[in-house]
Amino acid sequence: MKNHGAPNPPLAILLFALFTLLPLNPAAGAAHAGPLTYLWPLPADFNSGEQTLSVDPDLALVADGNGGKSAIIKDAFDRYKGIIFKRGGSGGRRSLGLERFAAGGRKGKRSASYDVAGLKIVVHSGSEELALGVDESYKLFIGKSDGQSIVWEATIEANTIYGALRGLETFSQLCVFDYGTKSVQIHKAPWFIQDKPRFNYRGMMIDTSRHYLPIEVIKQIIESMSYAKFNVLHWHIIDEQSFPLEVPSYPKLWKSSYSNWERYTVEDAYEIVNFAKSRGINVMAEVDVPGHAESWGVGYPDLWPSSSCREPLDVTKNFTFDLISGMLSDMRKIFPFGLFHLGGDEVNTDCWSSTPHVKKWLAERNMTTKGAYEYFVLKAQEIAISKGWIPVNWLGGGVCPAAVAKGFRCIFSNQGFWYLDHLDVPWEDVYTADPVEGIHDASKQKLVIGGEVCMWGETADTSDVLQTIWPRAAAAAERLWSKKEDISGNITLTALPRLHYFRCLLNRRGVAAAPVNNKYARQPPTGPGSCYLQ
């Protein structure tokens, strides 16, 4: 998928734009002068001090508010506790601190040997709905308590559980293992952070048709996405090469999987969606029509216009649209996210004009192949809308300014810089590409709901996908989360040291992120050296 074009969809339809085109404290804009703050992505607003605090390895969770006791919060706390205390302490074990602190208040004897003994998480809403635009803002306070204050040493306050998840990630990045004392410490305290994302949609696309990715690898990608505060996994499940997904209504579709085990059952898909939700990440599925669909006809040859013309799908047959409708009905049960991607790009309609029965159908309707293409895309969109989805389509380079000028919403993905399979794109080009580039009217900028990086799978599989994604995807993640004015200027000084640090953080967490400065992405280091300088 490199050159994209599609007819204009109805007004409310979402568009996808693709353009050709050492310990550390970075300053968050002019308001934060001083040394770099080693957080990624950079929070919207923060203040820090000069104290160093120790963190109790039996760190207690204190839940408050309508959503504080959500299982998602408890599981996330345990998960991050395992990351923070990977060396020494209780790690992921059940904390004795839970016995020392009751939910919502202090009880029992606190540990006098640690500055931070508990983390209070206050979530105001009890809703666990994860939709586009869900409030991901949070406040984080970390300071040394005198033992009498009603203020906790560490507090995350958020309107939703998903804001609290973002706060937990920031808290975890502030916790650093000290090898001298063999304890976890927080430097530059007290901290006060008020944070929220710049864009509601911060996505990463993966392609499981060109190469199958096992479920555990997809989970590793999702987990690593949460570290950079991405919130949408765009799952390009199917393409012309293979159809790996089970569709109960049409069970022969996955006959074109590469092998019997390179498949995803309905249960697998549910598992991925639920795993992602627990990390505040939506899953947007994609079924590309009418092109990129040759694999469909392996199980159902009637979808092909002829045995020698296997795509685009046959526009003349009711069966084609009945199958699309049945497939989307099955998928709607799995994917609750409000957006669904219908592809729509790179369609060579010459096949239609050279197939006798399609040619006759076009003549009877006085329709060109271009008109038939538009008819197909709009009909597929109508089906998706009838299932309760807002359809998304790939469109061509430079479309975002034109789209928002006509009142459409747009997701930005700069084909020149945000396609991660383009291995010769350096991190700084990824970092400086901006979703509202060329759009100067503030009201039109609001129609750009975000952007995504795309990990096309022709040359990436389990062996190299993570080091192809990271660390360059992190550059786009900060562009999508942080305020534009705070991450401008001399990025070699303000961003590059933090990106080195974040890449090393990913490595410490078991993510195979490649060196930052390589001429080509995903290459190993060129020689000996520190993780922070590669």
Tab-separated table of N, CA, C and O in Angstrom, residues 16 59 61 82 84 98 153 184 203 365 377 393 409 413 519:
chain	number	residue	atom	x	y	z
A	16	PHE	N	-8.648	8.937	5.854
A	16	PHE	CA	-7.290	8.613	6.239
A	16	PHE	C	-6.353	9.294	5.265
A	16	PHE	O	-6.418	9.035	4.082
A	59	LEU	N	5.216	-1.262	47.877
A	59	LEU	CA	4.353	-0.127	47.546
A	59	LEU	C	2.888	-0.554	47.556
A	59	LEU	O	2.511	-1.549	46.939
A	61	LEU	N	-1.199	-0.024	46.929
A	61	LEU	CA	-2.214	0.632	46.112
A	61	LEU	C	-3.359	1.067	47.011
A	61	LEU	O	-3.923	0.259	47.755
A	82	GLY	N	5.548	-4.750	38.974
A	82	GLY	CA	6.523	-5.735	38.511
A	82	GLY	C	7.625	-5.113	37.671
A	82	GLY	O	8.784	-5.545	37.715
A	84	ILE	N	8.614	-1.785	37.908
A	84	ILE	CA	9.379	-0.875	38.762
A	84	ILE	C	10.334	-1.626	39.667
A	84	ILE	O	11.488	-1.231	39.855
A	98	LEU	N	-0.579	-3.811	51.175
A	98	LEU	CA	-2.037	-3.818	51.047
A	98	LEU	C	-2.691	-4.079	52.396
A	98	LEU	O	-3.834	-3.716	52.633
A	153	GLU	N	2.031	10.460	49.569
A	153	GLU	CA	3.336	10.676	48.961
A	153	GLU	C	3.237	10.660	47.443
A	153	GLU	O	3.957	11.377	46.752
A	184	VAL	N	14.782	1.455	44.687
A	184	VAL	CA	14.131	2.290	43.683
A	184	VAL	C	14.005	3.701	44.224
A	184	VAL	O	13.563	3.912	45.360
A	203	GLY	N	-2.325	6.240	16.754
A	203	GLY	CA	-2.419	4.860	16.324
A	203	GLY	C	-1.141	4.251	15.780
A	203	GLY	O	-0.189	4.933	15.400
A	365	ARG	N	-25.683	-0.088	-17.096
A	365	ARG	CA	-25.873	1.015	-16.141
A	365	ARG	C	-25.201	2.306	-16.588
A	365	ARG	O	-25.156	3.280	-15.834
A	377	VAL	N	-17.210	1.210	-3.115
A	377	VAL	CA	-16.727	1.790	-1.856
A	377	VAL	C	-17.884	2.342	-1.038
A	377	VAL	O	-17.979	2.120	0.182
A	393	ASN	N	-11.230	5.172	5.357
A	393	ASN	CA	-10.649	4.747	4.083
A	393	ASN	C	-9.276	5.365	3.890
A	393	ASN	O	-9.002	6.467	4.362
A	409	ARG	N	-13.448	14.759	8.729
A	409	ARG	CA	-12.434	14.473	9.738
A	409	ARG	C	-11.314	13.661	9.102
A	409	ARG	O	-11.525	12.967	8.114
A	413	SER	N	-1.298	10.131	8.325
A	413	SER	CA	-0.189	9.188	8.357
A	413	SER	C	0.733	9.532	7.205
A	413	SER	O	0.468	9.176	6.062
A	519	LYS	N	21.705	4.439	10.337
A	519	LYS	CA	21.266	5.004	9.055
A	519	LYS	C	20.005	4.312	8.574
A	519	LYS	O	19.107	4.933	8.012
